[in-house]
Amino acid sequence: MPMVFDYERCDGCGDCAAVCPGDVIYLKHDAVRKRPYNRYVDECWHCGSCRQDCPQQAIKVTFPPDMLCT
Ligand code: SF4
Ligand code: SF4
């Protein structure tokens, strides 16, 4: 899983879905609010845009080792 949502922090604003260049984040409604989820996990580019633009700091992106500077 390249990125995970912290639903304790997320307020369902949808900014992550709007900014994702791969269009892999969608929102689903539960009894309380909208919650984002990654519908196409294998198509995440690890660009980090969702994490960067989340106003609640509710997204953690795990980058593949070969994308990290060592
Ligand atoms: S941008 Fe952050 S707060 Fe907004 S829906 Fe996505 S994870 Fe939740
Ligand atoms: S890291 Fe980039 S491609 Fe992956 S879900 Fe976030 S915005 Fe979309």
PDB file of C-alpha atoms and ligand atoms in Angstrom:
ATOM      1  CA  MET A   1       0.000   0.000   0.000  1.00  0.00           C
ATOM      2  CA  PRO A   2       1.824   3.152  -1.156  1.00  0.00           C
ATOM      3  CA  MET A   3      -0.288   5.572   0.839  1.00  0.00           C
ATOM      4  CA  VAL A   4      -2.625   5.323   3.794  1.00  0.00           C
ATOM      5  CA  PHE A   5      -5.202   7.667   5.276  1.00  0.00           C
ATOM      6  CA  ASP A   6      -5.464   8.609   8.918  1.00  0.00           C
ATOM      7  CA  TYR A   7      -9.226   8.743   9.295  1.00  0.00           C
ATOM      8  CA  GLU A   8      -8.906  10.275  12.735  1.00  0.00           C
ATOM      9  CA  ARG A   9      -7.444  13.395  11.120  1.00  0.00           C
ATOM     10  CA  CYS A  10      -9.218  13.346   7.738  1.00  0.00           C
ATOM     11  CA  ASP A  11     -12.256  15.616   7.456  1.00  0.00           C
ATOM     12  CA  GLY A  12     -13.356  14.354   4.038  1.00  0.00           C
ATOM     13  CA  CYS A  13     -12.582  17.557   2.164  1.00  0.00           C
ATOM     14  CA  GLY A  14     -11.664  15.680  -1.019  1.00  0.00           C
ATOM     15  CA  ASP A  15      -8.571  17.740  -1.834  1.00  0.00           C
ATOM     16  CA  CYS A  16      -6.483  14.581  -2.199  1.00  0.00           C
ATOM     17  CA  ALA A  17      -8.846  13.173  -4.816  1.00  0.00           C
ATOM     18  CA  ALA A  18      -8.869  16.471  -6.686  1.00  0.00           C
ATOM     19  CA  VAL A  19      -5.089  16.784  -6.823  1.00  0.00           C
ATOM     20  CA  CYS A  20      -4.152  13.182  -7.624  1.00  0.00           C
ATOM     21  CA  PRO A  21      -2.713  13.139 -11.168  1.00  0.00           C
ATOM     22  CA  GLY A  22      -3.375   9.418 -11.474  1.00  0.00           C
ATOM     23  CA  ASP A  23      -7.042   9.788 -10.525  1.00  0.00           C
ATOM     24  CA  VAL A  24      -6.755   6.866  -8.146  1.00  0.00           C
ATOM     25  CA  ILE A  25      -8.336   8.433  -5.041  1.00  0.00           C
ATOM     26  CA  TYR A  26     -12.093   8.292  -4.627  1.00  0.00           C
ATOM     27  CA  LEU A  27     -14.464   9.269  -1.847  1.00  0.00           C
ATOM     28  CA  LYS A  28     -17.030   7.007  -0.276  1.00  0.00           C
ATOM     29  CA  HIS A  29     -19.799   8.041   2.051  1.00  0.00           C
ATOM     30  CA  ASP A  30     -20.350   6.285   5.329  1.00  0.00           C
ATOM     31  CA  ALA A  31     -22.934   7.113   7.969  1.00  0.00           C
ATOM     32  CA  VAL A  32     -20.946  10.094   9.203  1.00  0.00           C
ATOM     33  CA  ARG A  33     -18.922  11.671   6.389  1.00  0.00           C
ATOM     34  CA  LYS A  34     -16.993  11.221   3.184  1.00  0.00           C
ATOM     35  CA  ARG A  35     -13.790   9.239   3.386  1.00  0.00           C
ATOM     36  CA  PRO A  36     -11.109   8.922   0.718  1.00  0.00           C
ATOM     37  CA  TYR A  37      -9.707   5.604  -0.399  1.00  0.00           C
ATOM     38  CA  ASN A  38      -7.270   4.453  -3.036  1.00  0.00           C
ATOM     39  CA  ARG A  39      -9.267   2.568  -5.644  1.00  0.00           C
ATOM     40  CA  TYR A  40      -6.311   1.671  -7.850  1.00  0.00           C
ATOM     41  CA  VAL A  41      -3.444   0.968  -5.504  1.00  0.00           C
ATOM     42  CA  ASP A  42      -1.140  -0.397  -8.178  1.00  0.00           C
ATOM     43  CA  GLU A  43      -1.521   2.773 -10.249  1.00  0.00           C
ATOM     44  CA  CYS A  44      -0.268   5.201  -7.602  1.00  0.00           C
ATOM     45  CA  TRP A  45       2.786   7.046  -8.937  1.00  0.00           C
ATOM     46  CA  HIS A  46       4.129   7.904  -5.485  1.00  0.00           C
ATOM     47  CA  CYS A  47       4.218  11.547  -6.528  1.00  0.00           C
ATOM     48  CA  GLY A  48       3.299  12.693  -3.022  1.00  0.00           C
ATOM     49  CA  SER A  49       0.828  15.370  -4.169  1.00  0.00           C
ATOM     50  CA  CYS A  50      -1.982  14.028  -2.021  1.00  0.00           C
ATOM     51  CA  ARG A  51       0.200  14.096   1.072  1.00  0.00           C
ATOM     52  CA  GLN A  52       1.514  17.556   0.314  1.00  0.00           C
ATOM     53  CA  ASP A  53      -1.900  19.108  -0.299  1.00  0.00           C
ATOM     54  CA  CYS A  54      -3.828  17.451   2.528  1.00  0.00           C
ATOM     55  CA  PRO A  55      -4.794  20.277   4.913  1.00  0.00           C
ATOM     56  CA  GLN A  56      -5.109  17.832   7.808  1.00  0.00           C
ATOM     57  CA  GLN A  57      -1.787  16.035   7.337  1.00  0.00           C
ATOM     58  CA  ALA A  58      -3.827  12.860   7.178  1.00  0.00           C
ATOM     59  CA  ILE A  59      -1.938  11.003   4.442  1.00  0.00           C
ATOM     60  CA  LYS A  60       1.214   8.976   4.727  1.00  0.00           C
ATOM     61  CA  VAL A  61       2.966   7.958   1.518  1.00  0.00           C
ATOM     62  CA  THR A  62       5.452   5.118   1.581  1.00  0.00           C
ATOM     63  CA  PHE A  63       7.966   5.670  -1.189  1.00  0.00           C
ATOM     64  CA  PRO A  64       9.665   2.698  -2.864  1.00  0.00           C
ATOM     65  CA  PRO A  65      13.330   2.424  -1.847  1.00  0.00           C
ATOM     66  CA  ASP A  66      14.548   3.115  -5.383  1.00  0.00           C
ATOM     67  CA  MET A  67      12.815   6.522  -5.292  1.00  0.00           C
ATOM     68  CA  LEU A  68      14.679   7.662  -2.211  1.00  0.00           C
ATOM     69  CA  CYS A  69      18.075   9.361  -2.178  1.00  0.00           C
ATOM     70  CA  THR A  70      20.600   7.449  -0.128  1.00  0.00           C
TER      71      THR A  70
HETATM   72  S1  SF4 B   1      -7.076  15.886   1.562  1.00  0.00           S
HETATM   73 FE1  SF4 B   1      -6.718  15.011   3.613  1.00  0.00          FE
HETATM   74  S2  SF4 B   1      -8.426  15.733   4.863  1.00  0.00           S
HETATM   75 FE2  SF4 B   1      -9.014  16.002   2.691  1.00  0.00          FE
HETATM   76  S3  SF4 B   1     -10.111  14.068   2.151  1.00  0.00           S
HETATM   77 FE3  SF4 B   1      -7.951  13.799   1.597  1.00  0.00          FE
HETATM   78  S4  SF4 B   1      -7.024  12.798   3.410  1.00  0.00           S
HETATM   79 FE4  SF4 B   1      -8.967  13.702   4.066  1.00  0.00          FE
HETATM   80  S1  SF4 B   2       0.967   9.696  -4.299  1.00  0.00           S
HETATM   81 FE1  SF4 B   2       0.301  10.819  -6.184  1.00  0.00          FE
HETATM   82  S2  SF4 B   2      -0.491   9.232  -7.560  1.00  0.00           S
HETATM   83 FE2  SF4 B   2      -0.379   8.310  -5.509  1.00  0.00          FE
HETATM   84  S3  SF4 B   2      -2.423   8.603  -4.638  1.00  0.00           S
HETATM   85 FE3  SF4 B   2      -1.150  10.366  -3.988  1.00  0.00          FE
HETATM   86  S4  SF4 B   2      -1.497  11.984  -5.518  1.00  0.00           S
HETATM   87 FE4  SF4 B   2      -2.223  10.029  -6.385  1.00  0.00          FE
END
